[in-house]
């Protein structure tokens, strides 16, 4: 029994060291609710398994997830347009890969830059900050009207 407890504690304590990146798979039943989360930016990759450009990304999206991990109010997501076509149609996806930033349920930016972690990270941090600032300004304007 004692060995079982030690093994359990070892796994429990070491799991965070080996945890996977913070990329969240979004599907038809989760996409809309997740991107509508209040004061949260979602940077989402839309891909299909057969696309060579998507395959060429390799671990880029997971690496971005690790680089963003711990950043407040920014989530990294991915959608498989092969299995979740309705999500991709709703998000107006016509080519792969496509990278879009959503804030409070609205698309606020589309990424078209270099495909490296630093460029993606800088983009999402900058655009998420702009989106949050705009949302706060709109909230102040609506509060003044009351």
Short mmCIF file of N, CA and C in Angstrom, two decimals:
data_model
loop_
_atom_site.label_atom_id
_atom_site.label_comp_id
_atom_site.label_asym_id
_atom_site.label_seq_id
_atom_site.Cartn_x
_atom_site.Cartn_y
_atom_site.Cartn_z
N UNK A 1 0.82 -1.19 0.00
CA UNK A 1 0.00 0.00 0.00
C UNK A 1 0.87 1.26 0.00
N UNK A 2 1.92 1.21 0.80
CA UNK A 2 2.78 2.36 0.93
C UNK A 2 3.45 2.71 -0.41
N UNK A 3 3.88 1.70 -1.18
CA UNK A 3 4.48 1.94 -2.48
C UNK A 3 3.49 2.60 -3.44
N UNK A 4 2.22 2.19 -3.34
CA UNK A 4 1.18 2.78 -4.18
C UNK A 4 1.01 4.26 -3.89
N UNK A 5 1.05 4.64 -2.63
CA UNK A 5 0.92 6.05 -2.24
C UNK A 5 2.12 6.84 -2.74
N UNK A 6 3.32 6.26 -2.59
CA UNK A 6 4.51 6.95 -3.07
C UNK A 6 4.46 7.16 -4.58
N UNK A 7 4.02 6.15 -5.29
CA UNK A 7 3.91 6.27 -6.74
C UNK A 7 2.88 7.35 -7.11
N UNK A 8 1.75 7.34 -6.41
CA UNK A 8 0.72 8.34 -6.66
C UNK A 8 1.26 9.75 -6.42
N UNK A 9 1.94 9.94 -5.30
CA UNK A 9 2.50 11.26 -4.98
C UNK A 9 3.56 11.66 -5.99
N UNK A 10 4.39 10.71 -6.42
CA UNK A 10 5.40 11.01 -7.42
C UNK A 10 4.75 11.49 -8.71
N UNK A 11 3.74 10.77 -9.18
CA UNK A 11 3.05 11.15 -10.42
C UNK A 11 2.37 12.50 -10.23
N UNK A 12 1.71 12.69 -9.10
CA UNK A 12 1.01 13.95 -8.83
C UNK A 12 1.97 15.14 -8.81
N UNK A 13 3.12 14.97 -8.19
CA UNK A 13 4.08 16.07 -8.07
C UNK A 13 4.85 16.34 -9.36
N UNK A 14 5.08 15.32 -10.16
CA UNK A 14 5.86 15.52 -11.38
C UNK A 14 4.99 15.83 -12.58
N UNK A 15 3.71 15.59 -12.52
CA UNK A 15 2.83 15.80 -13.68
C UNK A 15 2.95 17.21 -14.25
N UNK A 16 2.90 18.28 -13.44
CA UNK A 16 3.00 19.62 -14.03
C UNK A 16 4.29 19.85 -14.80
N UNK A 17 5.37 19.17 -14.42
CA UNK A 17 6.63 19.34 -15.13
C UNK A 17 6.56 18.77 -16.54
N UNK A 18 5.71 17.79 -16.74
CA UNK A 18 5.61 17.13 -18.03
C UNK A 18 4.27 17.40 -18.71
N UNK A 19 3.53 18.36 -18.21
CA UNK A 19 2.20 18.60 -18.77
C UNK A 19 2.30 19.11 -20.19
N UNK A 20 1.28 18.82 -20.96
CA UNK A 20 1.22 19.24 -22.35
C UNK A 20 0.96 20.74 -22.40
N UNK A 21 1.15 21.31 -23.53
CA UNK A 21 0.95 22.75 -23.67
C UNK A 21 -0.50 23.13 -23.43
N UNK A 22 -0.72 24.40 -23.35
CA UNK A 22 -2.04 24.93 -23.08
C UNK A 22 -2.81 25.22 -24.36
N UNK A 23 -2.87 24.27 -25.26
CA UNK A 23 -3.68 24.42 -26.47
C UNK A 23 -4.97 23.65 -26.23
N UNK A 24 -6.09 24.33 -26.42
CA UNK A 24 -7.38 23.73 -26.15
C UNK A 24 -8.07 23.42 -27.47
N UNK A 25 -8.46 22.18 -27.64
CA UNK A 25 -9.18 21.77 -28.85
C UNK A 25 -10.62 22.22 -28.71
N UNK A 26 -11.06 22.98 -29.71
CA UNK A 26 -12.43 23.48 -29.73
C UNK A 26 -13.22 22.71 -30.77
N UNK A 27 -14.48 22.43 -30.48
CA UNK A 27 -15.34 21.67 -31.38
C UNK A 27 -16.71 22.35 -31.45
N UNK A 28 -17.58 21.77 -32.20
CA UNK A 28 -18.92 22.35 -32.40
C UNK A 28 -19.63 22.63 -31.08
N UNK A 29 -19.43 21.76 -30.11
CA UNK A 29 -20.14 21.93 -28.84
C UNK A 29 -19.45 22.87 -27.85
N UNK A 30 -18.23 23.33 -28.17
CA UNK A 30 -17.51 24.20 -27.23
C UNK A 30 -17.09 25.54 -27.83
N UNK A 31 -16.94 25.63 -29.13
CA UNK A 31 -16.36 26.80 -29.78
C UNK A 31 -17.06 28.10 -29.40
N UNK A 32 -18.36 28.19 -29.64
CA UNK A 32 -19.08 29.45 -29.40
C UNK A 32 -19.01 29.90 -27.95
N UNK A 33 -19.21 28.97 -27.02
CA UNK A 33 -19.16 29.34 -25.60
C UNK A 33 -17.77 29.80 -25.18
N UNK A 34 -16.75 29.11 -25.65
CA UNK A 34 -15.39 29.46 -25.26
C UNK A 34 -14.99 30.84 -25.77
N UNK A 35 -15.24 31.12 -27.07
CA UNK A 35 -14.78 32.41 -27.59
C UNK A 35 -15.60 33.58 -27.06
N UNK A 36 -16.74 33.30 -26.42
CA UNK A 36 -17.57 34.35 -25.83
C UNK A 36 -17.20 34.63 -24.37
N UNK A 37 -16.21 33.92 -23.84
CA UNK A 37 -15.82 34.14 -22.45
C UNK A 37 -15.46 35.61 -22.24
N UNK A 38 -16.04 36.20 -21.23
CA UNK A 38 -15.87 37.62 -20.94
C UNK A 38 -14.40 37.96 -20.69
N UNK A 39 -13.96 39.04 -21.34
CA UNK A 39 -12.61 39.58 -21.14
C UNK A 39 -11.50 38.56 -21.44
N UNK A 40 -11.75 37.67 -22.40
CA UNK A 40 -10.76 36.65 -22.76
C UNK A 40 -10.52 36.67 -24.26
N UNK A 41 -9.26 36.70 -24.63
CA UNK A 41 -8.87 36.61 -26.04
C UNK A 41 -8.59 35.15 -26.36
N UNK A 42 -9.10 34.70 -27.49
CA UNK A 42 -8.86 33.34 -27.98
C UNK A 42 -8.15 33.45 -29.30
N UNK A 43 -6.94 32.93 -29.37
CA UNK A 43 -6.17 32.87 -30.62
C UNK A 43 -6.34 31.44 -31.13
N UNK A 44 -7.02 31.31 -32.28
CA UNK A 44 -7.44 29.98 -32.74
C UNK A 44 -6.82 29.66 -34.09
N UNK A 45 -6.30 28.44 -34.18
CA UNK A 45 -5.76 27.89 -35.43
C UNK A 45 -6.83 26.99 -36.02
N UNK A 46 -7.15 27.22 -37.29
CA UNK A 46 -8.09 26.39 -38.03
C UNK A 46 -7.29 25.60 -39.06
N UNK A 47 -7.35 24.27 -38.98
CA UNK A 47 -6.57 23.41 -39.88
C UNK A 47 -7.38 22.19 -40.29
N UNK A 48 -6.83 21.46 -41.24
CA UNK A 48 -7.34 20.13 -41.61
C UNK A 48 -6.14 19.18 -41.65
N UNK A 49 -6.36 17.93 -41.31
CA UNK A 49 -5.24 16.98 -41.22
C UNK A 49 -4.51 16.75 -42.55
N UNK A 50 -5.18 16.89 -43.66
CA UNK A 50 -4.56 16.58 -44.95
C UNK A 50 -3.79 17.75 -45.56
N UNK A 51 -3.83 18.91 -44.96
CA UNK A 51 -3.17 20.11 -45.51
C UNK A 51 -1.66 20.08 -45.24
N UNK A 52 -0.86 20.17 -46.29
CA UNK A 52 0.60 20.12 -46.10
C UNK A 52 1.09 21.34 -45.33
N UNK A 53 0.45 22.50 -45.50
CA UNK A 53 0.87 23.70 -44.77
C UNK A 53 0.59 23.54 -43.27
N UNK A 54 -0.54 22.90 -42.95
CA UNK A 54 -0.85 22.62 -41.55
C UNK A 54 0.15 21.64 -40.96
N UNK A 55 0.47 20.61 -41.72
CA UNK A 55 1.45 19.62 -41.26
C UNK A 55 2.82 20.26 -41.05
N UNK A 56 3.18 21.21 -41.92
CA UNK A 56 4.48 21.88 -41.82
C UNK A 56 4.61 22.75 -40.58
N UNK A 57 3.49 23.05 -39.93
CA UNK A 57 3.56 23.83 -38.69
C UNK A 57 4.24 23.03 -37.58
N UNK A 58 4.19 21.71 -37.69
CA UNK A 58 4.83 20.86 -36.68
C UNK A 58 4.31 21.17 -35.30
N UNK A 59 5.22 21.47 -34.39
CA UNK A 59 4.84 21.74 -32.99
C UNK A 59 4.64 23.23 -32.71
N UNK A 60 4.60 24.04 -33.75
CA UNK A 60 4.51 25.49 -33.57
C UNK A 60 3.37 25.91 -32.64
N UNK A 61 2.18 25.35 -32.86
CA UNK A 61 1.03 25.79 -32.06
C UNK A 61 1.17 25.35 -30.61
N UNK A 62 1.69 24.14 -30.40
CA UNK A 62 1.95 23.69 -29.03
C UNK A 62 3.03 24.55 -28.38
N UNK A 63 4.05 24.90 -29.14
CA UNK A 63 5.11 25.77 -28.62
C UNK A 63 4.56 27.14 -28.24
N UNK A 64 3.65 27.66 -29.06
CA UNK A 64 3.01 28.94 -28.73
C UNK A 64 2.19 28.79 -27.46
N UNK A 65 1.46 27.69 -27.35
CA UNK A 65 0.68 27.44 -26.13
C UNK A 65 1.55 27.46 -24.89
N UNK A 66 2.72 26.85 -24.98
CA UNK A 66 3.66 26.85 -23.85
C UNK A 66 4.19 28.25 -23.57
N UNK A 67 4.44 29.02 -24.64
CA UNK A 67 4.98 30.38 -24.47
C UNK A 67 3.95 31.32 -23.86
N UNK A 68 2.67 31.07 -24.14
CA UNK A 68 1.60 31.94 -23.64
C UNK A 68 1.07 31.46 -22.29
N UNK A 69 1.36 30.22 -21.95
CA UNK A 69 0.86 29.63 -20.71
C UNK A 69 1.15 30.56 -19.53
N UNK A 70 0.13 30.80 -18.73
CA UNK A 70 0.28 31.67 -17.58
C UNK A 70 -0.06 33.12 -17.87
N UNK A 71 -0.26 33.46 -19.14
CA UNK A 71 -0.66 34.82 -19.49
C UNK A 71 -2.15 34.96 -19.22
N UNK A 72 -2.51 35.93 -18.41
CA UNK A 72 -3.91 36.11 -18.05
C UNK A 72 -4.77 36.47 -19.26
N UNK A 73 -5.92 35.84 -19.31
CA UNK A 73 -6.98 36.18 -20.25
C UNK A 73 -6.61 36.02 -21.72
N UNK A 74 -5.66 35.13 -22.01
CA UNK A 74 -5.37 34.74 -23.40
C UNK A 74 -5.36 33.23 -23.45
N UNK A 75 -6.15 32.69 -24.36
CA UNK A 75 -6.24 31.24 -24.55
C UNK A 75 -5.82 30.91 -25.97
N UNK A 76 -5.19 29.77 -26.14
CA UNK A 76 -4.78 29.28 -27.44
C UNK A 76 -5.65 28.07 -27.76
N UNK A 77 -6.32 28.13 -28.91
CA UNK A 77 -7.22 27.05 -29.29
C UNK A 77 -6.94 26.56 -30.69
N UNK A 78 -7.53 25.42 -31.01
CA UNK A 78 -7.41 24.89 -32.36
C UNK A 78 -8.70 24.17 -32.73
N UNK A 79 -9.02 24.25 -34.03
CA UNK A 79 -10.20 23.58 -34.56
C UNK A 79 -9.78 22.73 -35.74
N UNK A 80 -10.22 21.48 -35.74
CA UNK A 80 -10.00 20.58 -36.87
C UNK A 80 -11.19 20.75 -37.80
N UNK A 81 -10.96 21.45 -38.91
CA UNK A 81 -12.03 21.73 -39.85
C UNK A 81 -12.47 20.49 -40.62
N UNK A 82 -11.70 19.42 -40.53
CA UNK A 82 -12.10 18.15 -41.15
C UNK A 82 -13.24 17.50 -40.39
N UNK A 83 -13.23 17.63 -39.07
CA UNK A 83 -14.28 17.02 -38.25
C UNK A 83 -15.30 18.03 -37.76
N UNK A 84 -14.97 19.31 -37.77
CA UNK A 84 -15.89 20.34 -37.27
C UNK A 84 -16.16 21.41 -38.33
N UNK A 85 -16.64 20.96 -39.48
CA UNK A 85 -16.92 21.87 -40.60
C UNK A 85 -17.88 23.00 -40.24
N UNK A 86 -18.93 22.75 -39.44
CA UNK A 86 -19.85 23.85 -39.10
C UNK A 86 -19.14 25.01 -38.37
N UNK A 87 -18.20 24.68 -37.51
CA UNK A 87 -17.45 25.72 -36.79
C UNK A 87 -16.66 26.55 -37.80
N UNK A 88 -16.00 25.89 -38.72
CA UNK A 88 -15.16 26.58 -39.70
C UNK A 88 -15.99 27.40 -40.67
N UNK A 89 -17.16 26.91 -41.01
CA UNK A 89 -18.06 27.69 -41.87
C UNK A 89 -18.52 28.95 -41.15
N UNK A 90 -18.90 28.79 -39.88
CA UNK A 90 -19.36 29.93 -39.09
C UNK A 90 -18.25 30.97 -38.91
N UNK A 91 -17.01 30.49 -38.80
CA UNK A 91 -15.86 31.39 -38.62
C UNK A 91 -15.32 31.91 -39.95
N UNK A 92 -15.98 31.55 -41.05
CA UNK A 92 -15.61 32.02 -42.39
C UNK A 92 -14.20 31.60 -42.78
N UNK A 93 -13.91 30.31 -42.62
CA UNK A 93 -12.60 29.76 -42.95
C UNK A 93 -12.65 29.16 -44.35
N UNK A 94 -11.75 29.64 -45.21
CA UNK A 94 -11.71 29.16 -46.60
C UNK A 94 -10.35 28.63 -47.03
N UNK A 95 -9.34 28.79 -46.18
CA UNK A 95 -8.00 28.29 -46.50
C UNK A 95 -7.33 27.85 -45.20
N UNK A 96 -6.32 27.02 -45.36
CA UNK A 96 -5.65 26.44 -44.19
C UNK A 96 -4.15 26.61 -44.30
N UNK A 97 -3.50 26.82 -43.18
CA UNK A 97 -4.09 27.13 -41.88
C UNK A 97 -4.55 28.59 -41.84
N UNK A 98 -5.53 28.85 -41.01
CA UNK A 98 -6.00 30.21 -40.75
C UNK A 98 -5.89 30.44 -39.25
N UNK A 99 -5.41 31.62 -38.88
CA UNK A 99 -5.23 31.99 -37.48
C UNK A 99 -6.06 33.23 -37.20
N UNK A 100 -6.99 33.14 -36.25
CA UNK A 100 -7.85 34.27 -35.93
C UNK A 100 -7.86 34.51 -34.43
N UNK A 101 -7.99 35.80 -34.09
CA UNK A 101 -8.10 36.20 -32.70
C UNK A 101 -9.53 36.65 -32.45
N UNK A 102 -10.12 36.09 -31.40
CA UNK A 102 -11.48 36.45 -30.99
C UNK A 102 -11.41 37.08 -29.60
N UNK A 103 -12.29 38.05 -29.37
CA UNK A 103 -12.36 38.67 -28.05
C UNK A 103 -13.83 38.92 -27.73
N UNK A 104 -14.26 38.44 -26.58
CA UNK A 104 -15.67 38.55 -26.18
C UNK A 104 -16.62 38.08 -27.29
N UNK A 105 -16.24 37.02 -27.98
CA UNK A 105 -17.11 36.43 -28.99
C UNK A 105 -17.01 37.01 -30.38
N UNK A 106 -16.20 38.04 -30.56
CA UNK A 106 -16.08 38.70 -31.86
C UNK A 106 -14.68 38.47 -32.44
N UNK A 107 -14.63 38.27 -33.75
CA UNK A 107 -13.33 38.20 -34.41
C UNK A 107 -12.75 39.62 -34.44
N UNK A 108 -11.53 39.77 -33.93
CA UNK A 108 -10.91 41.09 -33.89
C UNK A 108 -9.68 41.20 -34.78
N UNK A 109 -9.08 40.07 -35.15
CA UNK A 109 -7.89 40.14 -36.00
C UNK A 109 -7.63 38.78 -36.64
N UNK A 110 -6.98 38.85 -37.80
CA UNK A 110 -6.54 37.64 -38.49
C UNK A 110 -5.02 37.75 -38.66
N UNK A 111 -4.32 36.69 -38.30
CA UNK A 111 -2.87 36.70 -38.38
C UNK A 111 -2.41 36.27 -39.76
N UNK A 112 -1.51 37.06 -40.35
CA UNK A 112 -0.97 36.74 -41.67
C UNK A 112 0.55 36.87 -41.70
N UNK A 113 1.17 36.90 -40.54
CA UNK A 113 2.61 37.12 -40.46
C UNK A 113 3.44 35.85 -40.50
N UNK A 114 4.67 36.00 -40.04
CA UNK A 114 5.63 34.88 -40.01
C UNK A 114 5.13 33.78 -39.09
N UNK A 115 5.51 32.58 -39.42
CA UNK A 115 5.07 31.42 -38.64
C UNK A 115 6.19 30.96 -37.71
N UNK A 116 6.42 31.78 -36.70
CA UNK A 116 7.36 31.43 -35.65
C UNK A 116 6.76 31.87 -34.32
N UNK A 117 7.19 31.27 -33.24
CA UNK A 117 6.59 31.50 -31.93
C UNK A 117 6.66 32.96 -31.52
N UNK A 118 7.81 33.60 -31.70
CA UNK A 118 7.95 34.99 -31.27
C UNK A 118 6.98 35.91 -32.01
N UNK A 119 6.86 35.75 -33.32
CA UNK A 119 5.95 36.59 -34.10
C UNK A 119 4.51 36.36 -33.69
N UNK A 120 4.12 35.11 -33.52
CA UNK A 120 2.75 34.79 -33.11
C UNK A 120 2.46 35.33 -31.71
N UNK A 121 3.42 35.15 -30.81
CA UNK A 121 3.24 35.62 -29.43
C UNK A 121 3.11 37.15 -29.39
N UNK A 122 3.98 37.84 -30.11
CA UNK A 122 3.91 39.31 -30.13
C UNK A 122 2.57 39.78 -30.70
N UNK A 123 2.12 39.11 -31.76
CA UNK A 123 0.83 39.46 -32.37
C UNK A 123 -0.31 39.29 -31.37
N UNK A 124 -0.39 38.13 -30.74
CA UNK A 124 -1.52 37.87 -29.85
C UNK A 124 -1.49 38.78 -28.63
N UNK A 125 -0.32 39.06 -28.09
CA UNK A 125 -0.24 39.97 -26.95
C UNK A 125 -0.68 41.38 -27.32
N UNK A 126 -0.21 41.86 -28.47
CA UNK A 126 -0.56 43.21 -28.93
C UNK A 126 -2.04 43.33 -29.27
N UNK A 127 -2.54 42.37 -30.04
CA UNK A 127 -3.95 42.44 -30.47
C UNK A 127 -4.91 42.20 -29.32
N UNK A 128 -4.55 41.33 -28.39
CA UNK A 128 -5.41 41.09 -27.22
C UNK A 128 -5.47 42.35 -26.36
N UNK A 129 -4.35 43.04 -26.23
CA UNK A 129 -4.33 44.29 -25.47
C UNK A 129 -5.21 45.35 -26.14
N UNK A 130 -5.12 45.46 -27.47
CA UNK A 130 -5.97 46.40 -28.20
C UNK A 130 -7.44 46.07 -28.02
N UNK A 131 -7.76 44.79 -28.13
CA UNK A 131 -9.16 44.36 -27.99
C UNK A 131 -9.69 44.66 -26.59
N UNK A 132 -8.88 44.41 -25.58
CA UNK A 132 -9.30 44.68 -24.20
C UNK A 132 -9.50 46.17 -23.99
N UNK A 133 -8.60 46.99 -24.53
CA UNK A 133 -8.72 48.44 -24.41
C UNK A 133 -9.98 48.93 -25.11
N UNK A 134 -10.25 48.42 -26.31
CA UNK A 134 -11.46 48.82 -27.03
C UNK A 134 -12.72 48.40 -26.28
N UNK A 135 -12.72 47.21 -25.71
CA UNK A 135 -13.88 46.73 -24.96
C UNK A 135 -14.12 47.59 -23.73
N UNK A 136 -13.04 47.98 -23.06
CA UNK A 136 -13.18 48.85 -21.89
C UNK A 136 -13.72 50.22 -22.28
N UNK A 137 -13.23 50.75 -23.40
CA UNK A 137 -13.71 52.06 -23.87
C UNK A 137 -15.19 51.99 -24.24
N UNK A 138 -15.60 50.91 -24.89
CA UNK A 138 -17.01 50.75 -25.24
C UNK A 138 -17.87 50.63 -23.99
N UNK A 139 -17.37 49.92 -22.97
CA UNK A 139 -18.11 49.79 -21.72
C UNK A 139 -18.25 51.14 -21.04
N UNK A 140 -17.19 51.95 -21.04
CA UNK A 140 -17.28 53.28 -20.45
C UNK A 140 -18.28 54.15 -21.19
N UNK A 141 -18.28 54.08 -22.52
CA UNK A 141 -19.24 54.84 -23.32
C UNK A 141 -20.66 54.44 -23.01
N UNK A 142 -20.92 53.14 -22.89
CA UNK A 142 -22.28 52.68 -22.61
C UNK A 142 -22.69 53.04 -21.20
N UNK A 143 -21.73 53.05 -20.25
CA UNK A 143 -22.04 53.45 -18.87
C UNK A 143 -22.41 54.94 -18.81
N UNK A 144 -21.74 55.75 -19.62
CA UNK A 144 -22.04 57.20 -19.64
C UNK A 144 -23.43 57.47 -20.19
N UNK A 145 -23.87 56.64 -21.13
CA UNK A 145 -25.19 56.83 -21.72
C UNK A 145 -26.30 56.54 -20.73
N UNK A 146 -26.00 55.74 -19.72
CA UNK A 146 -27.00 55.41 -18.70
C UNK A 146 -27.11 56.55 -17.76
#
